[in-house]
PDB file of N, CA and C in Angstrom:
ATOM      1  N   MET A   1       0.839  -1.177   0.000  1.00 58.00           N
ATOM      2  CA  MET A   1       0.000   0.000   0.000  1.00 58.00           C
ATOM      3  C   MET A   1       0.887   1.245   0.000  1.00 58.00           C
ATOM      4  N   SER A   2       0.706   2.088  -0.960  1.00 70.00           N
ATOM      5  CA  SER A   2       1.500   3.298  -1.087  1.00 70.00           C
ATOM      6  C   SER A   2       0.626   4.495  -0.732  1.00 70.00           C
ATOM      7  N   ILE A   3       1.138   5.327   0.146  1.00 76.00           N
ATOM      8  CA  ILE A   3       0.398   6.509   0.577  1.00 76.00           C
ATOM      9  C   ILE A   3       1.092   7.737   0.006  1.00 76.00           C
ATOM     10  N   LEU A   4       0.327   8.582  -0.637  1.00 85.00           N
ATOM     11  CA  LEU A   4       0.857   9.820  -1.187  1.00 85.00           C
ATOM     12  C   LEU A   4       0.952  10.842  -0.055  1.00 85.00           C
ATOM     13  N   VAL A   5       2.167  11.306   0.200  1.00 87.00           N
ATOM     14  CA  VAL A   5       2.389  12.268   1.281  1.00 87.00           C
ATOM     15  C   VAL A   5       2.301  13.671   0.693  1.00 87.00           C
ATOM     16  N   PRO A   6       1.398  14.508   1.210  1.00 89.00           N
ATOM     17  CA  PRO A   6       1.262  15.867   0.681  1.00 89.00           C
ATOM     18  C   PRO A   6       2.525  16.698   0.941  1.00 89.00           C
ATOM     19  N   GLU A   7       2.786  17.617   0.043  1.00 92.00           N
ATOM     20  CA  GLU A   7       3.956  18.498   0.163  1.00 92.00           C
ATOM     21  C   GLU A   7       3.878  19.337   1.442  1.00 92.00           C
ATOM     22  N   LYS A   8       2.676  19.711   1.822  1.00 92.00           N
ATOM     23  CA  LYS A   8       2.495  20.504   3.046  1.00 92.00           C
ATOM     24  C   LYS A   8       2.969  19.718   4.263  1.00 92.00           C
ATOM     25  N   ALA A   9       2.665  18.432   4.321  1.00 91.00           N
ATOM     26  CA  ALA A   9       3.100  17.601   5.445  1.00 91.00           C
ATOM     27  C   ALA A   9       4.620  17.484   5.473  1.00 91.00           C
ATOM     28  N   ILE A  10       5.237  17.409   4.302  1.00 92.00           N
ATOM     29  CA  ILE A  10       6.701  17.329   4.235  1.00 92.00           C
ATOM     30  C   ILE A  10       7.321  18.637   4.718  1.00 92.00           C
ATOM     31  N   ARG A  11       6.754  19.770   4.298  1.00 94.00           N
ATOM     32  CA  ARG A  11       7.274  21.075   4.751  1.00 94.00           C
ATOM     33  C   ARG A  11       7.145  21.216   6.261  1.00 94.00           C
ATOM     34  N   GLU A  12       5.988  20.816   6.800  1.00 94.00           N
ATOM     35  CA  GLU A  12       5.785  20.911   8.249  1.00 94.00           C
ATOM     36  C   GLU A  12       6.756  20.006   9.002  1.00 94.00           C
ATOM     37  N   ALA A  13       6.985  18.799   8.492  1.00 93.00           N
ATOM     38  CA  ALA A  13       7.922  17.881   9.136  1.00 93.00           C
ATOM     39  C   ALA A  13       9.342  18.429   9.069  1.00 93.00           C
ATOM     40  N   ARG A  14       9.707  19.024   7.932  1.00 94.00           N
ATOM     41  CA  ARG A  14      11.047  19.603   7.786  1.00 94.00           C
ATOM     42  C   ARG A  14      11.241  20.746   8.782  1.00 94.00           C
ATOM     43  N   GLU A  15      10.224  21.590   8.929  1.00 95.00           N
ATOM     44  CA  GLU A  15      10.305  22.712   9.875  1.00 95.00           C
ATOM     45  C   GLU A  15      10.400  22.205  11.317  1.00 95.00           C
ATOM     46  N   LYS A  16       9.611  21.201  11.631  1.00 95.00           N
ATOM     47  CA  LYS A  16       9.636  20.636  12.985  1.00 95.00           C
ATOM     48  C   LYS A  16      11.007  20.023  13.286  1.00 95.00           C
ATOM     49  N   LEU A  17      11.567  19.287  12.332  1.00 93.00           N
ATOM     50  CA  LEU A  17      12.886  18.687  12.529  1.00 93.00           C
ATOM     51  C   LEU A  17      13.950  19.770  12.674  1.00 93.00           C
ATOM     52  N   ARG A  18      13.831  20.845  11.903  1.00 93.00           N
ATOM     53  CA  ARG A  18      14.784  21.953  12.012  1.00 93.00           C
ATOM     54  C   ARG A  18      14.737  22.555  13.417  1.00 93.00           C
ATOM     55  N   GLU A  19      13.530  22.751  13.954  1.00 94.00           N
ATOM     56  CA  GLU A  19      13.390  23.298  15.309  1.00 94.00           C
ATOM     57  C   GLU A  19      14.009  22.369  16.349  1.00 94.00           C
ATOM     58  N   VAL A  20      13.737  21.080  16.205  1.00 92.00           N
ATOM     59  CA  VAL A  20      14.264  20.106  17.165  1.00 92.00           C
ATOM     60  C   VAL A  20      15.786  20.053  17.091  1.00 92.00           C
ATOM     61  N   MET A  21      16.325  20.078  15.885  1.00 91.00           N
ATOM     62  CA  MET A  21      17.781  20.024  15.731  1.00 91.00           C
ATOM     63  C   MET A  21      18.449  21.285  16.272  1.00 91.00           C
ATOM     64  N   MET A  22      17.801  22.428  16.139  1.00 91.00           N
ATOM     65  CA  MET A  22      18.362  23.663  16.702  1.00 91.00           C
ATOM     66  C   MET A  22      18.430  23.566  18.222  1.00 91.00           C
ATOM     67  N   GLN A  23      17.402  23.021  18.831  1.00 91.00           N
ATOM     68  CA  GLN A  23      17.427  22.825  20.283  1.00 91.00           C
ATOM     69  C   GLN A  23      18.489  21.810  20.670  1.00 91.00           C
ATOM     70  N   TYR A  24      18.644  20.779  19.852  1.00 88.00           N
ATOM     71  CA  TYR A  24      19.593  19.705  20.128  1.00 88.00           C
ATOM     72  C   TYR A  24      21.038  20.208  20.105  1.00 88.00           C
ATOM     73  N   VAL A  25      21.380  21.040  19.120  1.00 89.00           N
ATOM     74  CA  VAL A  25      22.772  21.481  18.998  1.00 89.00           C
ATOM     75  C   VAL A  25      23.102  22.682  19.871  1.00 89.00           C
ATOM     76  N   SER A  26      22.109  23.405  20.334  1.00 87.00           N
ATOM     77  CA  SER A  26      22.397  24.584  21.157  1.00 87.00           C
ATOM     78  C   SER A  26      22.454  24.181  22.625  1.00 87.00           C
ATOM     79  N   GLY A  27      23.539  23.526  22.980  1.00 77.00           N
ATOM     80  CA  GLY A  27      23.730  23.079  24.354  1.00 77.00           C
ATOM     81  C   GLY A  27      24.565  24.073  25.134  1.00 77.00           C
ATOM     82  N   VAL A  28      24.630  23.864  26.428  1.00 76.00           N
ATOM     83  CA  VAL A  28      25.394  24.746  27.302  1.00 76.00           C
ATOM     84  C   VAL A  28      26.890  24.485  27.136  1.00 76.00           C
ATOM     85  N   ASP A  29      27.269  23.231  27.076  1.00 87.00           N
ATOM     86  CA  ASP A  29      28.672  22.841  26.969  1.00 87.00           C
ATOM     87  C   ASP A  29      29.135  23.002  25.514  1.00 87.00           C
ATOM     88  N   PRO A  30      30.138  23.843  25.258  1.00 88.00           N
ATOM     89  CA  PRO A  30      30.585  24.068  23.873  1.00 88.00           C
ATOM     90  C   PRO A  30      31.103  22.810  23.179  1.00 88.00           C
ATOM     91  N   SER A  31      31.810  21.953  23.900  1.00 89.00           N
ATOM     92  CA  SER A  31      32.336  20.746  23.251  1.00 89.00           C
ATOM     93  C   SER A  31      31.202  19.790  22.882  1.00 89.00           C
ATOM     94  N   GLU A  32      30.189  19.689  23.736  1.00 90.00           N
ATOM     95  CA  GLU A  32      29.025  18.846  23.427  1.00 90.00           C
ATOM     96  C   GLU A  32      28.244  19.439  22.255  1.00 90.00           C
ATOM     97  N   SER A  33      28.129  20.752  22.230  1.00 89.00           N
ATOM     98  CA  SER A  33      27.433  21.412  21.131  1.00 89.00           C
ATOM     99  C   SER A  33      28.155  21.163  19.809  1.00 89.00           C
ATOM    100  N   ASP A  34      29.489  21.244  19.821  1.00 91.00           N
ATOM    101  CA  ASP A  34      30.263  20.973  18.603  1.00 91.00           C
ATOM    102  C   ASP A  34      30.073  19.533  18.143  1.00 91.00           C
ATOM    103  N   ALA A  35      30.065  18.591  19.076  1.00 91.00           N
ATOM    104  CA  ALA A  35      29.871  17.180  18.725  1.00 91.00           C
ATOM    105  C   ALA A  35      28.484  16.962  18.125  1.00 91.00           C
ATOM    106  N   ARG A  36      27.492  17.618  18.675  1.00 91.00           N
ATOM    107  CA  ARG A  36      26.131  17.473  18.156  1.00 91.00           C
ATOM    108  C   ARG A  36      26.004  18.097  16.770  1.00 91.00           C
ATOM    109  N   LYS A  37      26.666  19.238  16.565  1.00 91.00           N
ATOM    110  CA  LYS A  37      26.662  19.856  15.232  1.00 91.00           C
ATOM    111  C   LYS A  37      27.306  18.925  14.212  1.00 91.00           C
ATOM    112  N   GLU A  38      28.375  18.250  14.608  1.00 93.00           N
ATOM    113  CA  GLU A  38      29.044  17.310  13.711  1.00 93.00           C
ATOM    114  C   GLU A  38      28.131  16.124  13.392  1.00 93.00           C
ATOM    115  N   ARG A  39      27.407  15.607  14.384  1.00 92.00           N
ATOM    116  CA  ARG A  39      26.472  14.500  14.139  1.00 92.00           C
ATOM    117  C   ARG A  39      25.345  14.945  13.203  1.00 92.00           C
ATOM    118  N   ARG A  40      24.871  16.174  13.388  1.00 92.00           N
ATOM    119  CA  ARG A  40      23.823  16.696  12.509  1.00 92.00           C
ATOM    120  C   ARG A  40      24.337  16.834  11.076  1.00 92.00           C
ATOM    121  N   ARG A  41      25.564  17.353  10.911  1.00 93.00           N
ATOM    122  CA  ARG A  41      26.159  17.499   9.582  1.00 93.00           C
ATOM    123  C   ARG A  41      26.318  16.142   8.908  1.00 93.00           C
ATOM    124  N   TYR A  42      26.769  15.148   9.677  1.00 94.00           N
ATOM    125  CA  TYR A  42      26.945  13.796   9.139  1.00 94.00           C
ATOM    126  C   TYR A  42      25.599  13.216   8.690  1.00 94.00           C
ATOM    127  N   ALA A  43      24.559  13.427   9.498  1.00 91.00           N
ATOM    128  CA  ALA A  43      23.226  12.918   9.149  1.00 91.00           C
ATOM    129  C   ALA A  43      22.701  13.591   7.886  1.00 91.00           C
ATOM    130  N   GLU A  44      22.953  14.880   7.735  1.00 90.00           N
ATOM    131  CA  GLU A  44      22.508  15.590   6.533  1.00 90.00           C
ATOM    132  C   GLU A  44      23.265  15.111   5.297  1.00 90.00           C
ATOM    133  N   GLU A  45      24.563  14.847   5.441  1.00 92.00           N
ATOM    134  CA  GLU A  45      25.358  14.359   4.306  1.00 92.00           C
ATOM    135  C   GLU A  45      24.880  12.991   3.835  1.00 92.00           C
ATOM    136  N   ASN A  46      24.509  12.139   4.756  1.00 92.00           N
ATOM    137  CA  ASN A  46      24.076  10.781   4.419  1.00 92.00           C
ATOM    138  C   ASN A  46      22.573  10.685   4.171  1.00 92.00           C
ATOM    139  N   GLU A  47      21.916  11.829   4.064  1.00 89.00           N
ATOM    140  CA  GLU A  47      20.483  11.928   3.778  1.00 89.00           C
ATOM    141  C   GLU A  47      19.616  11.201   4.803  1.00 89.00           C
ATOM    142  N   GLU A  48      20.136  11.096   6.012  1.00 92.00           N
ATOM    143  CA  GLU A  48      19.335  10.501   7.084  1.00 92.00           C
ATOM    144  C   GLU A  48      18.204  11.441   7.494  1.00 92.00           C
ATOM    145  N   THR A  49      18.468  12.749   7.432  1.00 92.00           N
ATOM    146  CA  THR A  49      17.429  13.701   7.834  1.00 92.00           C
ATOM    147  C   THR A  49      16.233  13.651   6.884  1.00 92.00           C
ATOM    148  N   GLU A  50      16.486  13.445   5.589  1.00 92.00           N
ATOM    149  CA  GLU A  50      15.373  13.340   4.640  1.00 92.00           C
ATOM    150  C   GLU A  50      14.521  12.107   4.935  1.00 92.00           C
ATOM    151  N   GLY A  51      15.169  11.028   5.343  1.00 92.00           N
ATOM    152  CA  GLY A  51      14.419   9.827   5.723  1.00 92.00           C
ATOM    153  C   GLY A  51      13.558  10.078   6.946  1.00 92.00           C
ATOM    154  N   VAL A  52      14.124  10.806   7.908  1.00 93.00           N
ATOM    155  CA  VAL A  52      13.366  11.140   9.118  1.00 93.00           C
ATOM    156  C   VAL A  52      12.193  12.050   8.766  1.00 93.00           C
ATOM    157  N   ILE A  53      12.444  13.017   7.900  1.00 93.00           N
ATOM    158  CA  ILE A  53      11.378  13.940   7.482  1.00 93.00           C
ATOM    159  C   ILE A  53      10.251  13.177   6.794  1.00 93.00           C
ATOM    160  N   MET A  54      10.593  12.260   5.908  1.00 93.00           N
ATOM    161  CA  MET A  54       9.560  11.480   5.211  1.00 93.00           C
ATOM    162  C   MET A  54       8.779  10.603   6.185  1.00 93.00           C
ATOM    163  N   ASN A  55       9.470  10.008   7.162  1.00 93.00           N
ATOM    164  CA  ASN A  55       8.770   9.190   8.162  1.00 93.00           C
ATOM    165  C   ASN A  55       7.823  10.039   9.005  1.00 93.00           C
ATOM    166  N   MET A  56       8.273  11.238   9.395  1.00 93.00           N
ATOM    167  CA  MET A  56       7.413  12.130  10.178  1.00 93.00           C
ATOM    168  C   MET A  56       6.191  12.551   9.366  1.00 93.00           C
ATOM    169  N   ALA A  57       6.407  12.918   8.108  1.00 94.00           N
ATOM    170  CA  ALA A  57       5.300  13.354   7.249  1.00 94.00           C
ATOM    171  C   ALA A  57       4.329  12.208   6.990  1.00 94.00           C
ATOM    172  N   LEU A  58       4.866  11.017   6.771  1.00 92.00           N
ATOM    173  CA  LEU A  58       4.017   9.846   6.541  1.00 92.00           C
ATOM    174  C   LEU A  58       3.174   9.535   7.777  1.00 92.00           C
ATOM    175  N   ALA A  59       3.796   9.584   8.948  1.00 92.00           N
ATOM    176  CA  ALA A  59       3.056   9.314  10.186  1.00 92.00           C
ATOM    177  C   ALA A  59       1.956  10.350  10.401  1.00 92.00           C
ATOM    178  N   ALA A  60       2.259  11.616  10.123  1.00 92.00           N
ATOM    179  CA  ALA A  60       1.246  12.665  10.277  1.00 92.00           C
ATOM    180  C   ALA A  60       0.109  12.476   9.283  1.00 92.00           C
ATOM    181  N   THR A  61       0.438  12.079   8.061  1.00 91.00           N
ATOM    182  CA  THR A  61      -0.584  11.867   7.034  1.00 91.00           C
ATOM    183  C   THR A  61      -1.483  10.694   7.391  1.00 91.00           C
ATOM    184  N   VAL A  62      -0.882   9.596   7.822  1.00 90.00           N
ATOM    185  CA  VAL A  62      -1.668   8.414   8.198  1.00 90.00           C
ATOM    186  C   VAL A  62      -2.562   8.731   9.388  1.00 90.00           C
ATOM    187  N   SER A  63      -2.012   9.442  10.365  1.00 90.00           N
ATOM    188  CA  SER A  63      -2.797   9.801  11.546  1.00 90.00           C
ATOM    189  C   SER A  63      -3.983  10.693  11.171  1.00 90.00           C
ATOM    190  N   ALA A  64      -3.748  11.671  10.314  1.00 88.00           N
ATOM    191  CA  ALA A  64      -4.830  12.564   9.887  1.00 88.00           C
ATOM    192  C   ALA A  64      -5.879  11.803   9.086  1.00 88.00           C
ATOM    193  N   GLU A  65      -5.435  10.870   8.252  1.00 86.00           N
ATOM    194  CA  GLU A  65      -6.371  10.079   7.443  1.00 86.00           C
ATOM    195  C   GLU A  65      -7.235   9.185   8.328  1.00 86.00           C
ATOM    196  N   GLU A  66      -6.627   8.567   9.339  1.00 86.00           N
ATOM    197  CA  GLU A  66      -7.395   7.714  10.255  1.00 86.00           C
ATOM    198  C   GLU A  66      -8.408   8.533  11.039  1.00 86.00           C
ATOM    199  N   ALA A  67      -8.012   9.723  11.469  1.00 85.00           N
ATOM    200  CA  ALA A  67      -8.943  10.587  12.202  1.00 85.00           C
ATOM    201  C   ALA A  67     -10.103  11.013  11.304  1.00 85.00           C
ATOM    202  N   ARG A  68      -9.803  11.301  10.039  1.00 84.00           N
ATOM    203  CA  ARG A  68     -10.857  11.705   9.102  1.00 84.00           C
ATOM    204  C   ARG A  68     -11.828  10.560   8.858  1.00 84.00           C
ATOM    205  N   LYS A  69     -11.297   9.350   8.679  1.00 83.00           N
ATOM    206  CA  LYS A  69     -12.160   8.191   8.448  1.00 83.00           C
ATOM    207  C   LYS A  69     -13.018   7.889   9.671  1.00 83.00           C
ATOM    208  N   ALA A  70     -12.455   8.052  10.850  1.00 79.00           N
ATOM    209  CA  ALA A  70     -13.216   7.793  12.073  1.00 79.00           C
ATOM    210  C   ALA A  70     -14.360   8.789  12.221  1.00 79.00           C
ATOM    211  N   SER A  71     -14.112  10.045  11.873  1.00 77.00           N
ATOM    212  CA  SER A  71     -15.178  11.043  11.994  1.00 77.00           C
ATOM    213  C   SER A  71     -16.239  10.853  10.913  1.00 77.00           C
ATOM    214  N   GLU A  72     -15.848  10.387   9.734  1.00 74.00           N
ATOM    215  CA  GLU A  72     -16.825  10.126   8.673  1.00 74.00           C
ATOM    216  C   GLU A  72     -17.664   8.894   8.978  1.00 74.00           C
ATOM    217  N   GLY A  73     -17.070   7.913   9.638  1.00 66.00           N
ATOM    218  CA  GLY A  73     -17.757   6.655   9.919  1.00 66.00           C
ATOM    219  C   GLY A  73     -18.889   6.802  10.916  1.00 66.00           C
ATOM    220  N   GLN A  74     -18.874   7.850  11.685  1.00 61.00           N
ATOM    221  CA  GLN A  74     -19.905   8.033  12.704  1.00 61.00           C
ATOM    222  C   GLN A  74     -21.012   8.910  12.123  1.00 61.00           C
ATOM    223  N   THR A  75     -22.086   8.277  11.693  1.00 56.00           N
ATOM    224  CA  THR A  75     -23.200   9.024  11.120  1.00 56.00           C
ATOM    225  C   THR A  75     -24.195   9.369  12.211  1.00 56.00           C
ATOM    226  N   SER A  76     -25.138  10.228  11.874  1.00 50.00           N
ATOM    227  CA  SER A  76     -26.116  10.656  12.870  1.00 50.00           C
ATOM    228  C   SER A  76     -27.027   9.512  13.300  1.00 50.00           C
ATOM    229  N   ALA A  77     -27.230   8.506  12.438  1.00 56.00           N
ATOM    230  CA  ALA A  77     -28.076   7.372  12.806  1.00 56.00           C
ATOM    231  C   ALA A  77     -27.416   6.517  13.884  1.00 56.00           C
ATOM    232  N   GLU A  78     -26.095   6.509  13.929  1.00 71.00           N
ATOM    233  CA  GLU A  78     -25.378   5.710  14.916  1.00 71.00           C
ATOM    234  C   GLU A  78     -25.229   6.435  16.245  1.00 71.00           C
ATOM    235  N   ARG A  79     -25.474   7.710  16.251  1.00 75.00           N
ATOM    236  CA  ARG A  79     -25.261   8.490  17.464  1.00 75.00           C
ATOM    237  C   ARG A  79     -26.345   8.199  18.489  1.00 75.00           C
ATOM    238  N   ILE A  80     -25.962   8.205  19.735  1.00 76.00           N
ATOM    239  CA  ILE A  80     -26.895   7.978  20.836  1.00 76.00           C
ATOM    240  C   ILE A  80     -27.454   9.334  21.252  1.00 76.00           C
ATOM    241  N   PRO A  81     -28.769   9.453  21.355  1.00 76.00           N
ATOM    242  CA  PRO A  81     -29.348  10.735  21.761  1.00 76.00           C
ATOM    243  C   PRO A  81     -28.858  11.154  23.148  1.00 76.00           C
ATOM    244  N   ALA A  82     -28.794  12.446  23.362  1.00 79.00           N
ATOM    245  CA  ALA A  82     -28.285  12.978  24.621  1.00 79.00           C
ATOM    246  C   ALA A  82     -29.135  12.522  25.803  1.00 79.00           C
ATOM    247  N   LEU A  83     -30.462  12.490  25.643  1.00 75.00           N
ATOM    248  CA  LEU A  83     -31.324  12.069  26.750  1.00 75.00           C
ATOM    249  C   LEU A  83     -31.078  10.618  27.131  1.00 75.00           C
ATOM    250  N   ALA A  84     -30.743   9.782  26.158  1.00 76.00           N
ATOM    251  CA  ALA A  84     -30.451   8.377  26.456  1.00 76.00           C
ATOM    252  C   ALA A  84     -29.131   8.248  27.200  1.00 76.00           C
ATOM    253  N   ARG A  85     -28.179   9.137  26.901  1.00 77.00           N
ATOM    254  CA  ARG A  85     -26.888   9.085  27.588  1.00 77.00           C
ATOM    255  C   ARG A  85     -26.977   9.630  29.000  1.00 77.00           C
ATOM    256  N   LEU A  86     -27.862  10.585  29.232  1.00 81.00           N
ATOM    257  CA  LEU A  86     -27.962  11.211  30.546  1.00 81.00           C
ATOM    258  C   LEU A  86     -28.749  10.377  31.541  1.00 81.00           C
ATOM    259  N   GLY A  87     -29.655   9.569  31.084  1.00 73.00           N
ATOM    260  CA  GLY A  87     -30.465   8.766  31.996  1.00 73.00           C
ATOM    261  C   GLY A  87     -31.785   9.449  32.299  1.00 73.00           C
ATOM    262  N   ALA A  88     -32.490   8.918  33.284  1.00 70.00           N
ATOM    263  CA  ALA A  88     -33.812   9.437  33.633  1.00 70.00           C
ATOM    264  C   ALA A  88     -33.690  10.797  34.300  1.00 70.00           C
ATOM    265  N   SER A  89     -34.718  11.622  34.092  1.00 68.00           N
ATOM    266  CA  SER A  89     -34.715  12.934  34.729  1.00 68.00           C
ATOM    267  C   SER A  89     -35.134  12.788  36.187  1.00 68.00           C
ATOM    268  N   PRO A  90     -34.801  13.743  37.024  1.00 66.00           N
ATOM    269  CA  PRO A  90     -35.175  13.657  38.443  1.00 66.00           C
ATOM    270  C   PRO A  90     -36.686  13.574  38.659  1.00 66.00           C
ATOM    271  N   ASP A  91     -37.475  14.124  37.735  1.00 68.00           N
ATOM    272  CA  ASP A  91     -38.930  14.053  37.869  1.00 68.00           C
ATOM    273  C   ASP A  91     -39.438  12.627  37.706  1.00 68.00           C
ATOM    274  N   GLN A  92     -38.737  11.809  36.947  1.00 65.00           N
ATOM    275  CA  GLN A  92     -39.180  10.447  36.689  1.00 65.00           C
ATOM    276  C   GLN A  92     -38.723   9.470  37.765  1.00 65.00           C
ATOM    277  N   GLU A  93     -37.690   9.814  38.514  1.00 60.00           N
ATOM    278  CA  GLU A  93     -37.179   8.907  39.542  1.00 60.00           C
ATOM    279  C   GLU A  93     -38.076   8.973  40.777  1.00 60.00           C
ATOM    280  N   PRO A  94     -38.300   7.842  41.446  1.00 57.00           N
ATOM    281  CA  PRO A  94     -39.111   7.882  42.662  1.00 57.00           C
ATOM    282  C   PRO A  94     -38.371   8.623  43.774  1.00 57.00           C
ATOM    283  N   THR A  95     -39.097   9.442  44.490  1.00 59.00           N
ATOM    284  CA  THR A  95     -38.478  10.182  45.590  1.00 59.00           C
ATOM    285  C   THR A  95     -38.438   9.298  46.831  1.00 59.00           C
ATOM    286  N   PRO A  96     -37.441   9.466  47.678  1.00 56.00           N
ATOM    287  CA  PRO A  96     -37.344   8.624  48.874  1.00 56.00           C
ATOM    288  C   PRO A  96     -38.546   8.785  49.808  1.00 56.00           C
ATOM    289  N   GLU A  97     -39.161   9.971  49.852  1.00 58.00           N
ATOM    290  CA  GLU A  97     -40.301  10.179  50.742  1.00 58.00           C
ATOM    291  C   GLU A  97     -41.508   9.372  50.287  1.00 58.00           C
ATOM    292  N   ALA A  98     -41.605   9.100  49.001  1.00 59.00           N
ATOM    293  CA  ALA A  98     -42.752   8.375  48.478  1.00 59.00           C
ATOM    294  C   ALA A  98     -42.665   6.885  48.791  1.00 59.00           C
ATOM    295  N   ASP A  99     -41.527   6.384  49.174  1.00 62.00           N
ATOM    296  CA  ASP A  99     -41.341   4.967  49.480  1.00 62.00           C
ATOM    297  C   ASP A  99     -41.698   4.735  50.952  1.00 62.00           C
ATOM    298  N   PRO A 100     -42.823   4.051  51.264  1.00 63.00           N
ATOM    299  CA  PRO A 100     -43.248   3.884  52.660  1.00 63.00           C
ATOM    300  C   PRO A 100     -42.327   2.957  53.458  1.00 63.00           C
ATOM    301  N   ALA A 101     -41.536   2.108  52.811  1.00 73.00           N
ATOM    302  CA  ALA A 101     -40.669   1.180  53.536  1.00 73.00           C
ATOM    303  C   ALA A 101     -39.438   1.879  54.102  1.00 73.00           C
ATOM    304  N   ARG A 102     -39.132   3.056  53.627  1.00 76.00           N
ATOM    305  CA  ARG A 102     -37.943   3.769  54.102  1.00 76.00           C
ATOM    306  C   ARG A 102     -38.254   4.546  55.367  1.00 76.00           C
ATOM    307  N   ILE A 103     -37.300   4.595  56.248  1.00 74.00           N
ATOM    308  CA  ILE A 103     -37.419   5.376  57.485  1.00 74.00           C
ATOM    309  C   ILE A 103     -36.780   6.730  57.225  1.00 74.00           C
ATOM    310  N   SER A 104     -37.409   7.793  57.690  1.00 73.00           N
ATOM    311  CA  SER A 104     -36.901   9.130  57.427  1.00 73.00           C
ATOM    312  C   SER A 104     -35.538   9.330  58.090  1.00 73.00           C
ATOM    313  N   VAL A 105     -34.814  10.292  57.588  1.00 73.00           N
ATOM    314  CA  VAL A 105     -33.468  10.568  58.088  1.00 73.00           C
ATOM    315  C   VAL A 105     -33.524  10.995  59.548  1.00 73.00           C
ATOM    316  N   LYS A 106     -34.512  11.795  59.925  1.00 70.00           N
ATOM    317  CA  LYS A 106     -34.623  12.260  61.309  1.00 70.00           C
ATOM    318  C   LYS A 106     -34.771  11.092  62.267  1.00 70.00           C
ATOM    319  N   LYS A 107     -35.514  10.088  61.868  1.00 72.00           N
ATOM    320  CA  LYS A 107     -35.735   8.941  62.751  1.00 72.00           C
ATOM    321  C   LYS A 107     -34.521   8.023  62.797  1.00 72.00           C
ATOM    322  N   ARG A 108     -33.732   7.991  61.721  1.00 73.00           N
ATOM    323  CA  ARG A 108     -32.573   7.096  61.694  1.00 73.00           C
ATOM    324  C   ARG A 108     -31.388   7.674  62.448  1.00 73.00           C
ATOM    325  N   LEU A 109     -31.178   8.973  62.390  1.00 74.00           N
ATOM    326  CA  LEU A 109     -29.997   9.585  62.974  1.00 74.00           C
ATOM    327  C   LEU A 109     -30.267  10.078  64.389  1.00 74.00           C
ATOM    328  N   GLY A 110     -29.223  10.184  65.137  1.00 71.00           N
ATOM    329  CA  GLY A 110     -29.336  10.751  66.475  1.00 71.00           C
ATOM    330  C   GLY A 110     -29.549   9.691  67.544  1.00 71.00           C
ATOM    331  N   ARG A 111     -29.793  10.161  68.748  1.00 73.00           N
ATOM    332  CA  ARG A 111     -29.984   9.261  69.880  1.00 73.00           C
ATOM    333  C   ARG A 111     -31.365   8.646  69.840  1.00 73.00           C
ATOM    334  N   PRO A 112     -31.487   7.440  70.329  1.00 72.00           N
ATOM    335  CA  PRO A 112     -32.819   6.834  70.382  1.00 72.00           C
ATOM    336  C   PRO A 112     -33.675   7.548  71.432  1.00 72.00           C
ATOM    337  N   PRO A 113     -34.996   7.459  71.304  1.00 70.00           N
ATOM    338  CA  PRO A 113     -35.874   8.124  72.282  1.00 70.00           C
ATOM    339  C   PRO A 113     -35.698   7.529  73.682  1.00 70.00           C
ATOM    340  N   LEU A 114     -35.947   8.324  74.707  1.00 77.00           N
ATOM    341  CA  LEU A 114     -35.786   7.901  76.102  1.00 77.00           C
ATOM    342  C   LEU A 114     -37.101   7.378  76.667  1.00 77.00           C
ATOM    343  N   ASN A 115     -37.695   6.408  76.152  1.00 68.00           N
ATOM    344  CA  ASN A 115     -38.974   5.880  76.647  1.00 68.00           C
ATOM    345  C   ASN A 115     -38.808   5.126  77.905  1.00 68.00           C
TER     346      ASN A 115
END
């Protein structure tokens, strides 16, 4: 399966990698910064960065495509109405006072009567 990666996704991935690499090479220690700059130069010479850019763009494209398909797959007929998700309204539920088997809170709490 071949996925066509849009040019916009490649540009965004290239910009993101550039930002990350700038943070990577701008270290506090000058010798570490020089070593990181050398590793970055080596990766650019061997076209490793282009491979990383293509992988980033491909992953972003696949992720966006899956999200689009998931949102399209959910039609209004499949959606659950809000009232069904919320449950019964308080007016429909039996109130505790209406249940004769229940003892009121005043009678349950506190000290027993001194008969």
